[in-house]
Amino acid sequence: MFIPRKILEDKLLQFLHEDVGQGDVTTAAVVPEELTVEAVVVAKDSGVIAGIEEASVLAEALGLEGETYVLDGTEVKKGETLLKLCGNAQTILVAERTLLNLLSRMSGIATKTRRIVQQLQGRKATSIVAATRKSAPGLLYFDKKAVIVGGGDPHRLHLDDMVLIKDNHIVLAGDVASAIKKAKAGTSFTKKVEVEVTKSADAVAAAKAGADIVMLDNFNPAQARQAVSALKRAGLRDKVILEASGGISEETLLDYASTGIDVLSLGELTHSVKAFNVSLEIIRVL
Amino acid sequence: MFIPRKILEDKLLQFLHEDVGQGDVTTAAVVPEELTVEAVVVAKDSGVIAGIEEASVLAEALGLEGETYVLDGTEVKKGETLLKLCGNAQTILVAERTLLNLLSRMSGIATKTRRIVQQLQGRKATSIVAATRKSAPGLLYFDKKAVIVGGGDPHRLHLDDMVLIKDNHIVLAGDVASAIKKAKAGTSFTKKVEVEVTKSADAVAAAKAGADIVMLDNFNPAQARQAVSALKRAGLRDKVILEASGGISEETLLDYASTGIDVLSLGELTHSVKAFNVSLEIIRVL
Amino acid sequence: MFIPRKILEDKLLQFLHEDVGQGDVTTAAVVPEELTVEAVVVAKDSGVIAGIEEASVLAEALGLEGETYVLDGTEVKKGETLLKLCGNAQTILVAERTLLNLLSRMSGIATKTRRIVQQLQGRKATSIVAATRKSAPGLLYFDKKAVIVGGGDPHRLHLDDMVLIKDNHIVLAGDVASAIKKAKAGTSFTKKVEVEVTKSADAVAAAKAGADIVMLDNFNPAQARQAVSALKRAGLRDKVILEASGGISEETLLDYASTGIDVLSLGELTHSVKAFNVSLEIIRVL
Amino acid sequence: MFIPRKILEDKLLQFLHEDVGQGDVTTAAVVPEELTVEAVVVAKDSGVIAGIEEASVLAEALGLEGETYVLDGTEVKKGETLLKLCGNAQTILVAERTLLNLLSRMSGIATKTRRIVQQLQGRKATSIVAATRKSAPGLLYFDKKAVIVGGGDPHRLHLDDMVLIKDNHIVLAGDVASAIKKAKAGTSFTKKVEVEVTKSADAVAAAKAGADIVMLDNFNPAQARQAVSALKRAGLRDKVILEASGGISEETLLDYASTGIDVLSLGELTHSVKAFNVSLEIIRVL
Amino acid sequence: MFIPRKILEDKLLQFLHEDVGQGDVTTAAVVPEELTVEAVVVAKDSGVIAGIEEASVLAEALGLEGETYVLDGTEVKKGETLLKLCGNAQTILVAERTLLNLLSRMSGIATKTRRIVQQLQGRKATSIVAATRKSAPGLLYFDKKAVIVGGGDPHRLHLDDMVLIKDNHIVLAGDVASAIKKAKAGTSFTKKVEVEVTKSADAVAAAKAGADIVMLDNFNPAQARQAVSALKRAGLRDKVILEASGGISEETLLDYASTGIDVLSLGELTHSVKAFNVSLEIIRVL
Amino acid sequence: MFIPRKILEDKLLQFLHEDVGQGDVTTAAVVPEELTVEAVVVAKDSGVIAGIEEASVLAEALGLEGETYVLDGTEVKKGETLLKLCGNAQTILVAERTLLNLLSRMSGIATKTRRIVQQLQGRKATSIVAATRKSAPGLLYFDKKAVIVGGGDPHRLHLDDMVLIKDNHIVLAGDVASAIKKAKAGTSFTKKVEVEVTKSADAVAAAKAGADIVMLDNFNPAQARQAVSALKRAGLRDKVILEASGGISEETLLDYASTGIDVLSLGELTHSVKAFNVSLEIIRVL
């Protein structure tokens, strides 16, 4: 997900614009216009940082000099300095909250994703940890990027990049097999076709019908194990990527991983983010 | 925070646009073009609903008929139907995730806010529960509105609507009293002036200097109590609204409330949202 | 009202874009492409300059070097040079009218505001001179800023930053007191509440009901004096800021000021602007 | 200048958006959500109305019913009702100021333009009254349209629709004749070429060089008369449209008209607008 | 590629806005304001129509009634009526060119695509005909949709929906195999990986390395045949989709198809469009 | 058609944004982040280059260094290097297709325009070659500019810059003469008035009624010659510019030119563009 800096800049300035409204009345009244200061952004939690690129692109777009002390993906301890900003004091203060809010959300996502990925790695599990489209509206790009920084898979980026046939689609298409048939006939050869199934038999039907990815929706670990067996019996296990989704949490993760599922996807990576605490402090007037 | 429907519509369509990209390839391939269906949005958690207005404005902007079963602010039980949508099947499916993501975030915020507000009311505490600007970038309006729906106070909406002098401002302005003096001289008479202080003496100095609101920053309950006493001794308690911020959680809330602080503000209302689970199901082909 | 330069730049470029259309056909045909010139912006009137920041931000956004000879707020005499621009001749000529139009409007507003403020100061009157929301559509930020540069108070910036209950609101809310009660219950503690009244008795009622600011709407000076007395008799004069609005002009200003009203607001500061004449001249080919 | 309603709508909603910010806090707190009311927009001055189309397009875009009592261009007396609005009370109140501000500016422009046009017609003068590009930034369309409604000529709409060679262009092109030569060679045959001259000899040179329109810049009436004679002597008077610009006011207008100049253009039509007073009153709760 | 009507509407209105500028001066002067007319859009060529949906969405967005006589994908003869519009005459005339330009381009693309597809079908060839990203800037959505309407495959929609490793990427990644390895490690499991190769050996290497699709870049039919054989010999033919690109035209198409290549992609489908002639005629004043 | 670089930049970045979507997944996975490379854009056809300014403005907006080897309007041979880019490898690759697509379209237009212009010049014909508004939606500016670069006349830029009365307008206005009368009365003196006629008699009527330009619509060369004679007989040939439009192609061009028509306009210059082949190659890692 490489995006040119200039386009990223525009997205970030829109966020800032929303927060500024008609102008920052506090800074205008309290802070001298021509003051140059140095400020640092400091971690108030321990975890994995994401959003450093965004923070420095925003800072530089505003004419500030940014020096980064960590890269996106770095694990930091509470108290570490992440970024130093140098420039006009009013500008730093007006951008502070927008910059911190994004850094805080993205690092929260990356920290949780990494923790889950490492849990699996600790057990030598090879399942991929993936996000879903359950993101905050308007923040798809940033939420997905934070998942990647944390070591997860972003899954589908939006509605145009793969076919994902869900329960409601199947209801309207008739059954799993006809839905897949329609999808393959009606979509570009450049797309993978994934289908969500609710029982083992449908997983087998989906693989037979040529799905590239089969998503076991709300299967418990035992049911998932059955589905894997059914596919193996049918000689179709290698034909598909198996994904489990729904009800997977940090507690149940290892149980799911042990079933041999290829991908474990968790909506909570992006829909229930715990903010990573960061703060900005002015440390020097130049 | 009344916003004309047409302007709200534009914000919601921008969210949808981001998710659609170049078009929904699944729906195009799998769902017939001219199908009319009925779908319901159902609560999968119990709590307070927010975002129903947004959901129905988005639906109607897309040419769907929406019938709401609950109002924003209604407490619902898991399983209750919130909204019925009727219209073109492809349109419903393309909007599903954007609609649910917003409803889920806003209801998550409202549910938590209401729980905290009720905790205080249960103890007859009169403190106001307030949000901060620690919101998701781009979602200020929606996050603040969800707090209001939950019974909380949105606090400042963005940087232009009140003066809020924080630690970094004070560093640059000299001290609390001169910061307030500058703020009052340099801002419209239409704005309230709030100042963040880190010790009791400064709370008194701020009240003397004419602050409308004094925020006790990271005071523990005991320190907050001392600040209240100091202000009373100086005969200034009635001159200011007292707000506590920093480190307040559901656990410590009642301790803070018992100190007689007027406003308790919690960043976590908007920075660490737990999604409220909702789903959309097609129930009938018309 | 501090706004980051980059966001200001975007607003200014939008104005330019509107004027350019599909391109400046005159400059393209008549002026050589690679010519570098020096141009000056000169005052053709005497008065107070506002918009110099905007002019130089626009110029620099377009790759021109700008050297300012005056600051926003400086009083200049007819004939003084305000700004020197150096750079590509086609670019200077394409931006000329947009730059001058804004400078001319903002300086017109600042000049009138300053004249009124000085009239009051000449009589030792302490009333604040304030603007209203009667601005040109799309120019709220620039009109308000010009008022500030002239020494006036911008008043409310838009509809979200304070409560201002006007005649139509009162009609729908019942009476002054219930409108204020609803406002205080239904709005954040961070907002001031102002109410517009049409008779002395309502001014007293408003102060009793807890309004922060009471606006005497279309009171003549004698009526305003009565309202002040009525509030004093009720012991409420110190509880509220008193504002007079409607029918105040440069002629009647001092009469109003003599009544002890705190704020005098004049729609004509922004709704009937007399342009301050400025022109741009190319003085040297480099 | 016909513009499709839908595009006009977007421009008007942008103005409203700027004024609304994060939402109207007054209306939200004080006015019941589901109230339907009737309101009228009333003239508080006498003059020519412009902006009625804009007002009703904005109203209808917001879901209000609008009934117009006058057309753009109608002369009204103080006290006349211009427009009746019917619909949601909150929506009417949130749009009130944006709607009135535009109507007030446009009617102010139309009123002045009509007065000047009628002054000429009263003396049987046939000169056209024209505007300039000295408009408020962002309001070119609305300012020009108001001039047309008043009976004036909008002149150039922006930089792409005709060639207008001004003093600074001539400085860079060498002289009047070479500037015109370059313009004719370097521009589409679909454009007229106008040139600004500062002395009679240049008016003749311009006509010889093939200019379609010659603008006498800051000529007094006597000098203008000389220029007309010089052109006649050279047999070129019929080859060009003659325009006078600079220093023309309501006082000197007839003197200029008597010289036989075809077009009189006045910057003050749009750069120094006197607002036409209008107000909105809720008259009935339905 | 299903896109909600409301989002399509916005794209179309932007096109119209560009063409309208400050307003249609011809229509405003020549056509009465309140005239209702009926107009038809007629084919002036024979071929496959695409853009009918766009035309009617634009028309209805502008308040016109549209009645379509053909669907997207219909083959028409010169002279057939495609669409009837009914509504305000000025509105129809202002939209005429934008509507026709899009219909003309999209039908041009669809007509050529269909002709090529039918050429293959005539010979029982099963190769898919695909487009490339060589589209007109800003028209990706419309160009791709026209290809689909014509019976072709849109291929990649933009840069985010699949991995396509081209010559320049391989230069920087080292070789085909390492590029694929990096792609598979660094991209979501939801994406297919395609790689462009310039010789048979690399086609085999690519298939071995796990590419989903192998693009033979500028292979002539004989070379393509060799590549197919090489893959067969290596037992890898069934593992990959084979695409040929570069130098394929209507003349050489069948030669390529006879090699057994799965996909034939042609840049000229969208980069060198021959307009399909359509015109709009007003047929009745109502 | 001079447009400030900054405004051009915004248009180009919008095109890029459309192509990037949520990010370039290939480049992100395959190309190292911090790599600096040199790339060249090379002509793969012979012809006239247009779009070099656009290419270098886009490149520089993205932080790349661009060195141009040719100017817009230069005739190049297949194989010539047009532009060298130096900078971040990922950035170059993400912009490659947008940059080439625009260059390719614009050079295609310029090449064809120049060929036609030179055909006329070879025969000493003085007719102007002009474009129409039959352009790709959203690309008016770029298509018109490419025509100019090729030596043609852009004709009307959009709907606001001249009056062009077409068949449908005449139907609604009554006849040619009344349409022109309405146009002259209802439009600014700054606009030329052109009218489309379908028979000689109307050409004469149009010239009599004061049209500046008369367009012979779908006249064959013989009919065009008759129209010229009719105008001469009526002594009106010198009063109007004569344009022929409809059915003019490279084959019939010289026949039309020989009739003495002033302007020959061809829709195919912009509606049926043959792409000029260009490619980008990375030549060096720095």
Short mmCIF file of C-alpha atoms in Angstrom, two decimals, chain B residues 128 130 153-158 160-162 187-194 212-213 239 241 243 263, chain C residues 128 130 153-158 160-162 187-194 212-213 239 241 243 263:
data_model
loop_
_atom_site.label_atom_id
_atom_site.label_comp_id
_atom_site.label_asym_id
_atom_site.label_seq_id
_atom_site.Cartn_x
_atom_site.Cartn_y
_atom_site.Cartn_z
CA ILE B 128 -21.23 16.30 34.10
CA ALA B 130 -17.58 15.18 29.17
CA ASP B 153 -21.24 16.79 27.21
CA PRO B 154 -19.29 17.11 23.93
CA HIS B 155 -16.89 19.70 25.37
CA ARG B 156 -15.06 21.84 22.79
CA LEU B 157 -16.10 20.93 19.20
CA HIS B 158 -12.88 22.04 17.61
CA ASP B 160 -12.33 27.71 17.30
CA ASP B 161 -15.13 27.52 19.80
CA MET B 162 -13.52 28.25 23.16
CA THR B 187 -10.18 36.69 22.23
CA SER B 188 -13.77 37.58 21.60
CA PHE B 189 -16.05 38.28 24.55
CA THR B 190 -18.21 35.49 23.16
CA LYS B 191 -15.79 32.73 24.23
CA LYS B 192 -15.30 31.09 27.58
CA VAL B 193 -11.72 30.76 28.79
CA GLU B 194 -10.60 27.47 30.30
CA ASP B 212 -14.36 30.66 33.41
CA ILE B 213 -13.36 27.02 33.74
CA LYS B 239 -16.63 31.88 40.17
CA ILE B 241 -16.58 25.67 36.71
CA GLU B 243 -13.25 20.13 35.52
CA VAL B 263 -17.18 18.14 35.12
CA ILE C 128 -16.09 46.91 22.41
CA ALA C 130 -18.09 43.92 17.31
CA ASP C 153 -14.24 41.83 18.08
CA PRO C 154 -15.25 39.13 15.57
CA HIS C 155 -18.22 37.98 17.67
CA ARG C 156 -19.50 34.47 16.90
CA LEU C 157 -17.43 32.77 14.14
CA HIS C 158 -20.21 30.55 12.92
CA ASP C 160 -21.27 26.19 16.47
CA ASP C 161 -19.26 28.37 18.80
CA MET C 162 -21.82 29.94 21.12
CA THR C 187 -25.69 22.85 25.36
CA SER C 188 -22.18 22.18 26.51
CA PHE C 189 -20.88 23.97 29.62
CA THR C 190 -18.12 25.27 27.35
CA LYS C 191 -20.43 27.70 25.52
CA LYS C 192 -21.64 31.13 26.53
CA VAL C 193 -25.35 31.79 26.14
CA GLU C 194 -26.46 35.06 24.61
CA ASP C 212 -24.08 35.31 29.91
CA ILE C 213 -24.72 38.05 27.37
CA LYS C 239 -23.93 39.34 35.94
CA ILE C 241 -22.32 41.44 29.31
CA GLU C 243 -24.54 44.21 23.81
CA VAL C 263 -20.44 45.82 23.25
#
